[in-house]
Coordinates of C-alpha atoms and ligand atoms in Angstrom, one line a residue:
M1 CA 315.3 75.0 119.7
S2 CA 312.7 75.1 122.5
V3 CA 309.1 76.0 122.5
E4 CA 308.4 79.3 124.2
T5 CA 305.1 80.1 125.8
V6 CA 304.2 83.8 125.5
Q7 CA 301.7 85.5 127.8
T8 CA 298.9 87.4 126.0
K9 CA 295.5 89.0 126.4
P10 CA 292.5 88.7 124.1
F11 CA 291.7 91.4 121.5
E12 CA 288.2 92.3 120.7
G13 CA 286.6 91.6 117.4
Q14 CA 288.6 88.6 116.1
K15 CA 285.5 87.0 114.7
P16 CA 286.0 85.5 111.2
G17 CA 283.4 87.0 108.8
T18 CA 282.0 85.7 105.5
S19 CA 285.6 84.8 104.5
G20 CA 288.1 85.0 107.3
L21 CA 289.3 87.8 109.6
R22 CA 289.7 91.1 107.7
K23 CA 291.0 94.2 109.4
K24 CA 293.1 97.2 108.6
V25 CA 296.8 96.4 108.3
K26 CA 297.3 98.7 111.3
V27 CA 295.1 96.5 113.4
F28 CA 297.1 93.3 112.5
Q29 CA 300.3 95.2 113.3
Q30 CA 299.5 95.6 117.0
P31 CA 301.9 93.5 119.0
R32 CA 300.4 89.9 119.6
Y33 CA 297.3 90.6 117.5
T34 CA 298.2 88.3 114.6
E35 CA 299.9 85.8 116.9
N36 CA 296.7 85.5 119.0
F37 CA 294.6 84.8 115.9
V38 CA 297.0 82.3 114.4
Q39 CA 297.3 80.5 117.8
A40 CA 293.4 80.3 117.8
I41 CA 293.5 78.7 114.4
F42 CA 296.1 76.0 115.5
S43 CA 294.1 75.4 118.7
A44 CA 290.9 75.0 116.7
M45 CA 292.3 72.8 114.0
P46 CA 290.1 69.7 113.8
G47 CA 292.1 66.9 115.3
G48 CA 294.7 69.3 116.8
S49 CA 297.8 70.7 115.2
D50 CA 300.4 68.2 116.3
G51 CA 302.3 66.5 113.5
K52 CA 300.1 68.2 110.8
T53 CA 300.9 69.5 107.4
I54 CA 299.5 72.8 106.1
V55 CA 299.7 75.1 103.1
V56 CA 300.4 78.8 103.6
G57 CA 299.9 81.3 100.8
G58 CA 298.1 84.4 99.8
D59 CA 297.7 87.3 97.4
G60 CA 301.1 88.8 98.3
R61 CA 299.5 91.9 99.8
Y62 CA 301.4 94.3 102.1
W63 CA 302.3 92.6 105.4
S64 CA 302.2 89.1 104.0
P65 CA 305.9 88.4 104.4
E66 CA 305.9 89.4 108.1
V67 CA 302.8 87.3 108.9
S68 CA 304.2 84.3 107.0
Q69 CA 307.3 84.4 109.2
A70 CA 305.1 84.7 112.3
I71 CA 303.0 81.7 111.2
L72 CA 306.2 79.6 110.8
R73 CA 307.2 80.5 114.4
L74 CA 303.8 79.6 115.7
A75 CA 303.5 76.5 113.6
A76 CA 306.8 75.3 115.0
G77 CA 305.5 76.1 118.5
N78 CA 302.3 74.1 117.9
G79 CA 303.9 71.0 116.7
I80 CA 303.1 71.4 113.0
K81 CA 305.4 69.1 111.0
H82 CA 305.4 70.4 107.5
V83 CA 304.5 73.8 105.9
I84 CA 304.1 74.1 102.2
M85 CA 304.4 77.7 101.0
G86 CA 304.1 79.6 97.7
Q87 CA 307.2 81.4 96.5
D88 CA 307.4 84.9 98.0
T89 CA 304.1 84.0 99.8
I90 CA 302.2 84.1 96.5
L91 CA 299.4 81.5 95.9
S92 CA 296.0 82.4 94.7
T93 CA 293.1 81.3 96.9
P94 CA 292.0 78.6 94.3
A95 CA 295.7 77.5 94.1
V96 CA 295.8 77.0 97.9
S97 CA 292.6 75.0 97.7
A98 CA 294.0 72.9 94.9
L99 CA 297.3 72.3 96.7
I100 CA 295.6 71.2 100.0
R101 CA 293.6 68.7 98.0
E102 CA 296.4 67.5 95.7
L103 CA 299.0 67.1 98.5
K104 CA 296.4 65.8 100.9
T105 CA 297.4 68.2 103.6
D106 CA 295.5 68.9 106.8
G107 CA 294.4 72.4 105.8
G108 CA 295.8 75.8 104.9
I109 CA 296.1 79.4 106.0
L110 CA 295.4 82.1 103.4
L111 CA 296.8 85.6 103.8
T112 CA 294.4 87.8 101.9
A113 CA 291.6 90.3 102.2
S114 CA 290.5 89.3 98.7
H115 CA 289.2 92.3 96.7
N116 CA 289.8 94.8 99.5
P117 CA 292.6 97.3 98.7
G118 CA 296.0 96.6 100.1
G119 CA 298.9 98.6 101.4
P120 CA 299.9 100.0 104.9
E121 CA 296.7 102.1 105.2
N122 CA 294.4 99.4 103.8
D123 CA 293.3 95.8 104.6
F124 CA 294.9 92.5 105.5
G125 CA 293.2 89.2 106.2
I126 CA 293.7 85.7 107.5
K127 CA 291.5 82.7 106.6
F128 CA 291.7 79.1 107.6
N129 CA 290.8 76.3 105.2
T130 CA 290.3 72.7 106.2
A131 CA 291.5 69.4 104.7
N132 CA 288.9 69.4 102.0
G133 CA 290.5 72.6 100.6
G134 CA 287.5 74.8 101.5
P135 CA 286.9 77.6 104.0
A136 CA 286.5 76.3 107.5
P137 CA 282.8 75.6 108.3
E138 CA 281.0 77.8 110.9
E139 CA 281.6 75.2 113.6
V140 CA 285.4 75.7 113.3
T141 CA 285.3 79.5 112.8
N142 CA 283.0 79.9 115.8
N143 CA 285.5 77.8 117.8
I144 CA 288.4 80.0 116.5
Y145 CA 286.5 83.1 117.7
K146 CA 285.7 81.6 121.1
I147 CA 289.4 80.9 121.7
T148 CA 290.4 84.4 120.8
T149 CA 288.0 85.8 123.5
T150 CA 289.8 83.9 126.3
I151 CA 293.3 83.4 125.0
K152 CA 296.0 83.7 127.7
E153 CA 299.1 82.4 125.9
Y154 CA 300.5 81.4 122.5
K155 CA 303.3 79.0 121.6
K156 CA 306.2 79.7 119.3
V157 CA 309.7 78.8 118.5
D158 CA 312.1 81.7 118.1
L159 CA 313.1 81.1 114.5
P160 CA 315.0 83.5 112.3
D161 CA 313.3 84.7 109.1
L162 CA 313.3 82.1 106.3
D163 CA 314.2 83.2 102.8
L164 CA 310.8 82.8 101.0
S165 CA 312.1 83.5 97.6
K166 CA 313.9 80.2 97.0
I167 CA 312.0 77.2 95.8
G168 CA 312.9 73.9 97.5
E169 CA 312.8 71.9 100.7
F170 CA 314.2 73.4 103.9
T171 CA 314.7 72.5 107.5
H172 CA 313.5 75.4 109.6
G173 CA 314.0 74.6 113.3
P174 CA 311.7 71.6 113.9
L175 CA 309.7 72.3 110.7
K176 CA 310.1 71.0 107.2
V177 CA 309.2 73.8 104.9
T178 CA 308.6 73.3 101.1
I179 CA 308.5 76.4 99.0
V180 CA 306.7 75.7 95.7
D181 CA 306.4 77.6 92.4
S182 CA 303.1 79.6 92.7
V183 CA 301.5 78.4 89.4
T184 CA 302.8 75.0 88.3
N185 CA 300.3 72.7 90.2
Y186 CA 297.3 74.9 89.4
I187 CA 298.0 75.1 85.7
K188 CA 298.4 71.4 85.6
L189 CA 295.0 71.0 87.2
L190 CA 293.3 73.4 84.7
K191 CA 294.8 71.5 81.8
E192 CA 293.2 68.3 83.1
I193 CA 289.8 70.1 83.3
F194 CA 289.6 72.0 80.0
D195 CA 290.3 71.2 76.4
F196 CA 293.1 73.7 75.7
D197 CA 293.4 72.5 72.1
L198 CA 289.8 73.5 71.4
I199 CA 290.5 77.0 72.9
K200 CA 293.8 77.3 70.9
K201 CA 292.1 76.4 67.7
Y202 CA 289.4 79.0 68.3
L203 CA 291.9 81.7 69.2
H204 CA 294.4 81.0 66.3
E205 CA 292.3 79.6 63.5
T206 CA 289.3 81.9 63.5
S207 CA 289.5 84.7 61.0
P208 CA 289.7 87.4 62.1
K209 CA 291.5 86.2 65.2
P210 CA 289.4 87.0 68.3
S211 CA 291.1 89.6 70.5
V212 CA 291.6 88.9 74.2
L213 CA 292.3 91.1 77.2
F214 CA 292.9 89.7 80.7
D215 CA 293.4 92.1 83.7
A216 CA 294.8 90.8 87.0
L217 CA 294.3 94.3 88.6
N218 CA 297.9 93.9 90.0
G219 CA 296.6 91.0 92.1
V220 CA 297.8 87.5 92.5
T221 CA 296.4 86.1 89.2
G222 CA 299.1 88.0 87.2
P223 CA 301.5 85.0 86.9
Y224 CA 298.6 82.6 86.4
G225 CA 297.2 84.8 83.6
R226 CA 300.6 85.0 81.9
A227 CA 301.1 81.3 82.2
I228 CA 297.7 80.6 80.6
F229 CA 297.2 83.3 78.0
V230 CA 300.8 83.9 76.9
E231 CA 302.6 80.6 77.6
E232 CA 299.9 78.0 77.1
L233 CA 297.6 79.7 74.6
G234 CA 300.3 81.5 72.7
L235 CA 298.7 85.0 72.8
P236 CA 300.8 88.2 72.7
E237 CA 301.8 90.0 75.9
S238 CA 299.4 92.8 74.9
S239 CA 296.5 90.4 75.7
I240 CA 297.3 90.7 79.5
Q241 CA 297.6 93.8 81.7
N242 CA 298.4 94.6 85.4
C243 CA 299.9 91.1 85.7
D244 CA 302.7 91.8 88.1
P245 CA 301.4 91.3 91.7
K246 CA 302.0 94.4 93.8
P247 CA 301.7 94.6 97.6
D248 CA 299.3 97.5 97.3
F249 CA 297.8 96.4 94.0
G250 CA 299.4 99.6 92.5
G251 CA 296.7 101.6 94.3
L252 CA 293.9 99.7 92.4
H253 CA 290.8 98.4 94.1
P254 CA 291.3 94.8 92.9
D255 CA 287.6 94.0 92.6
P256 CA 286.6 92.8 89.1
N257 CA 283.4 94.7 88.4
L258 CA 282.3 97.5 86.1
T259 CA 283.3 100.2 88.6
Y260 CA 286.8 99.0 89.7
A261 CA 287.9 97.2 86.5
H262 CA 287.1 100.3 84.4
T263 CA 290.4 100.4 82.5
L264 CA 289.6 96.9 81.2
V265 CA 286.1 97.9 80.3
E266 CA 287.2 101.1 78.5
K267 CA 289.9 99.2 76.5
V268 CA 287.5 96.4 75.6
D269 CA 284.8 98.9 74.4
A270 CA 287.3 101.1 72.5
G271 CA 289.1 98.2 70.8
N272 CA 286.0 96.1 70.3
I273 CA 287.8 93.3 72.1
V274 CA 285.9 90.0 71.8
F275 CA 286.9 88.5 75.1
G276 CA 287.7 90.6 78.2
A277 CA 288.1 89.2 81.7
A278 CA 289.4 90.3 85.1
S279 CA 289.9 88.7 88.5
D280 CA 290.3 90.0 92.1
G281 CA 293.2 90.4 94.5
D282 CA 293.3 86.8 95.6
G283 CA 292.0 85.2 92.3
D284 CA 288.7 83.7 93.4
R285 CA 286.5 86.3 91.7
N286 CA 286.0 87.0 87.9
M287 CA 284.3 89.3 85.5
I288 CA 283.6 88.4 81.9
Y289 CA 283.2 91.4 79.6
G290 CA 283.1 91.3 75.8
A291 CA 282.7 94.4 73.7
K292 CA 279.4 96.0 75.0
A293 CA 278.5 92.7 76.6
F294 CA 278.6 92.4 80.4
V295 CA 277.9 89.0 81.8
T296 CA 276.3 89.2 85.2
P297 CA 277.7 86.7 87.6
S298 CA 274.3 85.2 88.1
D299 CA 274.0 84.6 84.3
S300 CA 277.6 83.5 84.1
V301 CA 277.2 80.5 86.3
A302 CA 273.9 79.5 84.7
I303 CA 275.4 79.7 81.2
I304 CA 278.5 77.7 82.3
A305 CA 276.2 75.1 83.8
D306 CA 274.2 75.0 80.5
W307 CA 277.3 74.5 78.3
A308 CA 279.4 72.4 80.7
E309 CA 278.9 68.9 79.4
K310 CA 279.7 69.8 75.8
A311 CA 282.4 72.5 76.3
I312 CA 284.3 71.3 79.3
P313 CA 285.7 67.7 79.3
Y314 CA 285.7 67.6 83.2
F315 CA 281.9 67.5 83.1
K316 CA 281.5 65.2 80.1
N317 CA 279.8 62.6 82.2
G318 CA 277.1 65.0 83.4
L319 CA 276.4 67.3 86.3
K320 CA 275.8 66.1 89.8
G321 CA 273.9 69.2 90.9
L322 CA 273.9 72.9 90.8
A323 CA 273.8 75.6 93.5
R324 CA 273.8 79.4 94.2
S325 CA 273.9 81.6 97.2
M326 CA 270.6 83.0 98.3
P327 CA 270.9 86.5 96.8
T328 CA 272.1 85.2 93.5
S329 CA 269.5 85.2 90.7
G330 CA 267.5 82.1 89.9
A331 CA 268.9 81.8 86.4
I332 CA 270.8 78.7 87.4
D333 CA 267.6 77.1 88.9
I334 CA 266.0 77.2 85.5
V335 CA 269.0 75.4 83.9
A336 CA 268.9 72.8 86.7
K337 CA 265.2 72.2 86.0
E338 CA 265.9 71.7 82.3
K339 CA 268.7 69.3 83.0
G340 CA 266.8 67.5 85.7
V341 CA 269.5 67.9 88.4
E342 CA 269.2 69.2 92.0
V343 CA 269.7 72.8 92.7
F344 CA 270.6 74.2 96.2
E345 CA 270.2 77.7 97.7
V346 CA 272.8 78.3 100.4
P347 CA 273.7 81.4 102.5
T348 CA 276.3 83.9 101.2
G349 CA 279.9 82.6 101.4
W350 CA 281.7 79.8 99.6
K351 CA 282.0 77.6 102.8
F352 CA 278.4 76.5 102.4
F353 CA 279.0 74.7 99.0
G354 CA 281.8 72.4 100.4
N355 CA 279.6 69.8 102.1
L356 CA 277.4 69.4 99.0
M357 CA 280.5 68.9 96.9
D358 CA 282.1 66.5 99.3
A359 CA 278.9 64.5 99.3
G360 CA 279.0 64.3 95.5
R361 CA 275.8 66.3 95.0
L362 CA 277.2 69.5 93.5
S363 CA 279.2 70.2 90.4
I364 CA 278.9 73.9 89.5
C365 CA 277.9 76.8 91.7
G366 CA 278.1 80.6 92.0
E367 CA 277.5 83.8 93.8
E368 CA 276.2 87.1 92.4
S369 CA 279.4 88.7 93.8
F370 CA 281.5 87.6 90.8
G371 CA 282.2 84.2 92.3
T372 CA 281.9 81.1 90.1
G373 CA 283.4 77.6 90.6
S374 CA 283.0 73.9 90.6
D375 CA 283.9 70.8 92.6
H376 CA 287.4 70.7 91.1
I377 CA 288.4 72.5 94.3
R378 CA 286.6 74.0 97.3
E379 CA 286.9 77.7 96.6
K380 CA 285.5 79.8 93.9
D381 CA 287.9 80.2 91.1
G382 CA 288.2 83.3 88.9
V383 CA 290.7 81.9 86.4
W384 CA 288.7 78.7 86.0
A385 CA 285.6 80.7 85.2
I386 CA 287.5 82.7 82.6
V387 CA 288.8 79.6 80.9
A388 CA 285.3 78.1 81.1
W389 CA 284.0 81.1 79.2
L390 CA 286.8 80.8 76.6
S391 CA 285.7 77.1 76.2
I392 CA 282.1 78.1 75.7
L393 CA 283.1 80.7 73.1
A394 CA 285.3 78.1 71.4
K395 CA 282.5 75.5 71.3
A396 CA 279.9 78.1 70.2
N397 CA 282.2 79.1 67.3
E398 CA 282.8 75.5 66.4
E399 CA 279.0 75.1 66.1
K400 CA 278.5 78.4 64.3
P401 CA 281.4 80.7 63.5
G402 CA 281.4 84.4 64.5
Q403 CA 279.6 84.1 67.8
T404 CA 280.3 86.6 70.4
I405 CA 279.7 86.8 74.2
N406 CA 276.6 88.9 73.4
D407 CA 275.3 86.1 71.1
V408 CA 275.8 83.5 73.8
L409 CA 273.9 85.7 76.2
L410 CA 271.0 86.4 73.9
A411 CA 270.7 82.7 73.0
H412 CA 270.5 81.8 76.6
Y413 CA 267.8 84.3 77.4
K414 CA 265.8 83.1 74.4
K415 CA 265.9 79.6 75.7
Y416 CA 265.5 80.2 79.4
G417 CA 264.2 83.8 79.9
R418 CA 266.2 86.5 81.5
S419 CA 266.7 87.2 85.2
F420 CA 267.4 90.9 85.6
F421 CA 269.6 91.4 88.7
S422 CA 271.4 94.2 90.4
R423 CA 273.1 94.8 93.7
Y424 CA 273.4 98.2 95.5
D425 CA 276.2 98.5 98.1
Y426 CA 276.2 101.2 100.8
E427 CA 279.7 100.9 102.1
E428 CA 281.0 102.1 105.5
V429 CA 277.7 103.3 106.9
E430 CA 277.3 103.6 110.6
S431 CA 276.7 100.2 112.2
E432 CA 273.8 101.5 114.3
G433 CA 271.8 102.8 111.4
A434 CA 272.3 99.6 109.5
E435 CA 271.3 97.4 112.4
A436 CA 268.2 99.6 113.0
M437 CA 267.1 99.2 109.4
M438 CA 267.4 95.5 109.6
E439 CA 265.4 95.5 112.9
H440 CA 262.8 97.7 111.2
L441 CA 262.4 95.2 108.4
R442 CA 262.2 92.2 110.8
K443 CA 259.4 93.9 112.7
L444 CA 257.6 94.7 109.4
F445 CA 257.9 91.1 108.2
A446 CA 256.5 89.9 111.5
S447 CA 253.4 92.0 111.2
S448 CA 250.4 89.8 110.3
D449 CA 249.3 91.8 107.3
F450 CA 252.6 92.1 105.5
A451 CA 252.1 89.0 103.3
G452 CA 249.6 90.0 100.7
K453 CA 250.4 93.7 100.9
K454 CA 250.7 95.7 97.7
L455 CA 253.8 97.9 97.5
K456 CA 253.9 100.7 95.0
A457 CA 256.9 102.1 93.2
T458 CA 257.5 105.9 93.9
T459 CA 257.8 107.2 90.3
S460 CA 255.4 104.8 88.4
D461 CA 252.2 102.9 89.0
T462 CA 253.9 99.6 89.2
T463 CA 252.9 97.6 92.3
F464 CA 254.3 94.4 93.7
T465 CA 252.3 92.0 96.0
V466 CA 254.2 90.5 98.8
E467 CA 254.1 86.7 98.7
S468 CA 256.4 86.0 101.6
A469 CA 259.1 87.7 103.6
D470 CA 261.6 86.2 106.1
D471 CA 265.1 86.0 107.5
F472 CA 266.9 83.3 105.4
S473 CA 267.8 80.3 107.4
Y474 CA 269.7 77.3 106.0
T475 CA 269.8 73.7 107.2
D476 CA 272.8 72.0 105.6
P477 CA 271.4 68.9 103.9
I478 CA 274.5 66.9 104.6
D479 CA 275.3 67.5 108.3
G480 CA 272.1 69.1 109.4
S481 CA 273.8 72.2 110.8
V482 CA 271.6 75.3 110.9
S483 CA 272.7 78.8 109.9
K484 CA 270.3 81.5 110.9
K485 CA 269.8 85.2 110.0
Q486 CA 271.5 85.0 106.6
G487 CA 269.6 87.8 104.9
L488 CA 266.2 89.4 104.8
Y489 CA 264.1 88.7 101.7
I490 CA 260.8 89.7 100.3
K491 CA 259.4 87.5 97.5
F492 CA 256.7 89.0 95.4
T493 CA 253.9 87.1 93.6
D494 CA 255.4 87.8 90.2
G495 CA 258.6 86.0 91.2
S496 CA 260.6 89.2 91.8
R497 CA 262.7 89.4 95.0
V498 CA 264.5 92.0 97.1
I499 CA 267.1 91.1 99.7
F500 CA 268.8 93.0 102.4
R501 CA 272.0 91.9 104.0
L502 CA 274.8 93.3 106.1
S503 CA 278.3 92.5 104.7
G504 CA 280.5 90.1 106.6
T505 CA 283.8 91.1 104.9
G506 CA 284.2 94.8 105.6
S507 CA 287.1 96.0 107.8
S508 CA 285.3 99.0 109.3
G509 CA 281.7 100.2 109.8
A510 CA 278.9 98.4 108.1
T511 CA 278.0 97.7 104.5
V512 CA 274.4 97.3 103.5
R513 CA 273.8 95.2 100.5
L514 CA 270.5 95.5 98.6
Y515 CA 269.8 92.9 95.9
V516 CA 267.0 93.0 93.4
E517 CA 265.8 90.4 90.9
K518 CA 263.1 90.3 88.3
Y519 CA 262.5 87.5 85.8
S520 CA 261.2 88.1 82.3
R521 CA 260.0 85.9 79.5
N522 CA 259.3 88.9 77.3
E523 CA 261.7 88.7 74.4
S524 CA 261.4 92.5 73.7
E525 CA 263.1 93.2 77.1
Y526 CA 266.1 90.9 76.7
A527 CA 268.4 93.5 75.4
D528 CA 267.4 96.1 78.0
D529 CA 269.6 97.8 80.6
A530 CA 269.0 96.1 83.9
Q531 CA 268.9 99.4 85.8
V532 CA 265.9 100.5 83.7
G533 CA 263.9 97.3 84.1
L534 CA 264.6 97.1 87.9
K535 CA 263.8 100.7 88.8
P536 CA 260.3 100.1 90.2
L537 CA 261.5 97.2 92.3
I538 CA 264.4 99.3 93.7
E539 CA 262.1 102.1 94.6
V540 CA 259.9 99.7 96.5
A541 CA 262.9 98.2 98.3
L542 CA 264.1 101.7 99.3
A543 CA 260.7 102.9 100.5
T544 CA 259.9 99.7 102.4
S545 CA 263.3 99.5 104.2
K546 CA 263.6 103.3 104.8
L547 CA 267.2 102.6 103.8
Q548 CA 268.0 106.2 103.0
E549 CA 266.7 107.4 106.3
F550 CA 268.5 104.8 108.4
T551 CA 271.8 105.0 106.6
K552 CA 271.7 108.7 105.8
R553 CA 272.8 107.8 102.3
D554 CA 270.9 108.8 99.2
K555 CA 273.0 106.9 96.8
P556 CA 274.9 103.5 96.9
T557 CA 278.7 103.5 96.8
V558 CA 278.8 100.7 94.2
I559 CA 276.2 99.3 91.8
T560 CA 276.8 95.9 90.2
Ligands
VG1_601 C1 281.1 89.1 100.0 C2 280.2 88.5 99.0 C3 280.1 87.0 99.1 C4 281.5 86.4 99.0 C5 282.4 87.1 100.0 C6 283.9 86.6 99.9 O1 280.6 88.8 101.3 O2 278.9 89.1 99.1 O3 279.3 86.5 98.1 O4 281.5 85.1 99.2 O5 282.4 88.5 99.9 O6 284.4 86.9 98.6 P1 279.8 89.9 102.2 O7 279.6 89.2 103.5 O8 280.7 91.1 102.3 O9 278.6 90.2 101.4 V1 286.0 87.1 98.4 O10 286.4 87.3 96.8 O11 286.3 88.2 99.5 O12 286.8 85.7 99.0
CO602 CO1 288.4 87.1 96.5

């Protein structure tokens, strides 16, 4: 079978965002659109594509089978030797990262738009990960984009469709294709990291038995959830829900937060369930929710870090370092200080953690956007975070029986203080207005009298004094690469912060994200609702940015 060279022309806008290229399915369905982007990935692969081995998998969303077949044809055209795929295209994002590392492949292609809805009218996405198992660094994604702007041809072998439902090894034209079970390798890895016996003991020998509910939101983690909760931990089927992956996620918005995972939240509240958890479409995000106890992602990573050495065998020899993305609250910084380890502040997006992990300087990190993970792989890992929390509860109950998620939270605040945190998302606003707001803020920050200014809340007398304000820029401590314009922040003299960013994962229009954070050491506030405590700060952020004027929105679409 011979390699065919197909003439093509560039498409606009094939720039990978925070986490790959995400567009409406309809956009990917244009003739040559997907092929162009996949060709750009192969052309930009560090060291070339010839003779290489890659993993291909994703969250199984609508259009994945078609794109998988196209990738096989282009892989063959570009001299790839071996493709390892998940059965029926299914592999969670963390499972792809784990496979790339375990099998020492040269990288992987992930077919997912993560937590964005799926189906013919919704989103699709393609992301490239490098040989360390992590999202390609900016140098590579910039190169991919550059290639898409001048592409003239792509190379393929005209292969028939391969049956992706059969596990095994196949010869497909010039390719070797291995189709693996979606969960086996990943579950094996988790069993090496955690003490499953400790968790089992907690779940089965505590009286009354703690109730559990895991919700996969019809995304990719369904089979992983079933393997862990039902098969490994011996819980009843009623402890999992929405666990059969669907191409359109059954119409759900597979984003594990209080808004979109509301059926989980309602069931946990109504049934007083001790441990509730959910993950997103591709399995890298998580939400931890116990009866009337919501764990913010910023607190979650800090608490996992605090308990790690004693609750999780993988960390028994200590932590190498901790990290968070810039908008994530400083709760983890305080834990790092207590433990005497380094803490890093990186731009939004998991790709920035990889270098630190590869250099042996980072063990546990997280993002406020429901992303938590560790150096066991190079992606955030929803199921890992959920099992980490089960381990914490198990350990806490071993120390003192009867402890709930809420008890763990309050104990943490008592020891370290509480960082109140919230994010307001204004989705699909007009790009022009959003850009204009960012420009307005940049100008304001540049004015000589902004630092030192007192900003007053609109409905109370609370004022905040500006300590500093800037556009976040990051110099990677390992390779010295610089990433600029990563979010506008104002730090106030009392340690509070507000941050403005434009999302890099949307598929149309712009999304403005407003993040607010306030730290408290006042014990009488620890049980408060975050929205109440943060109100003055939010008012100041809205007034200073003129967000409502610029975006023509008086309310956010989502509050987390
Ligand atoms: C969002 C989050 C970011 C996360 C990214 C990918 O990006 O804010 O923290 O890393 O999604 O997550 P943005 O640019 O829209 O703010 V996922 O679960 O899509 O892989
Ligand atoms: Co995701």
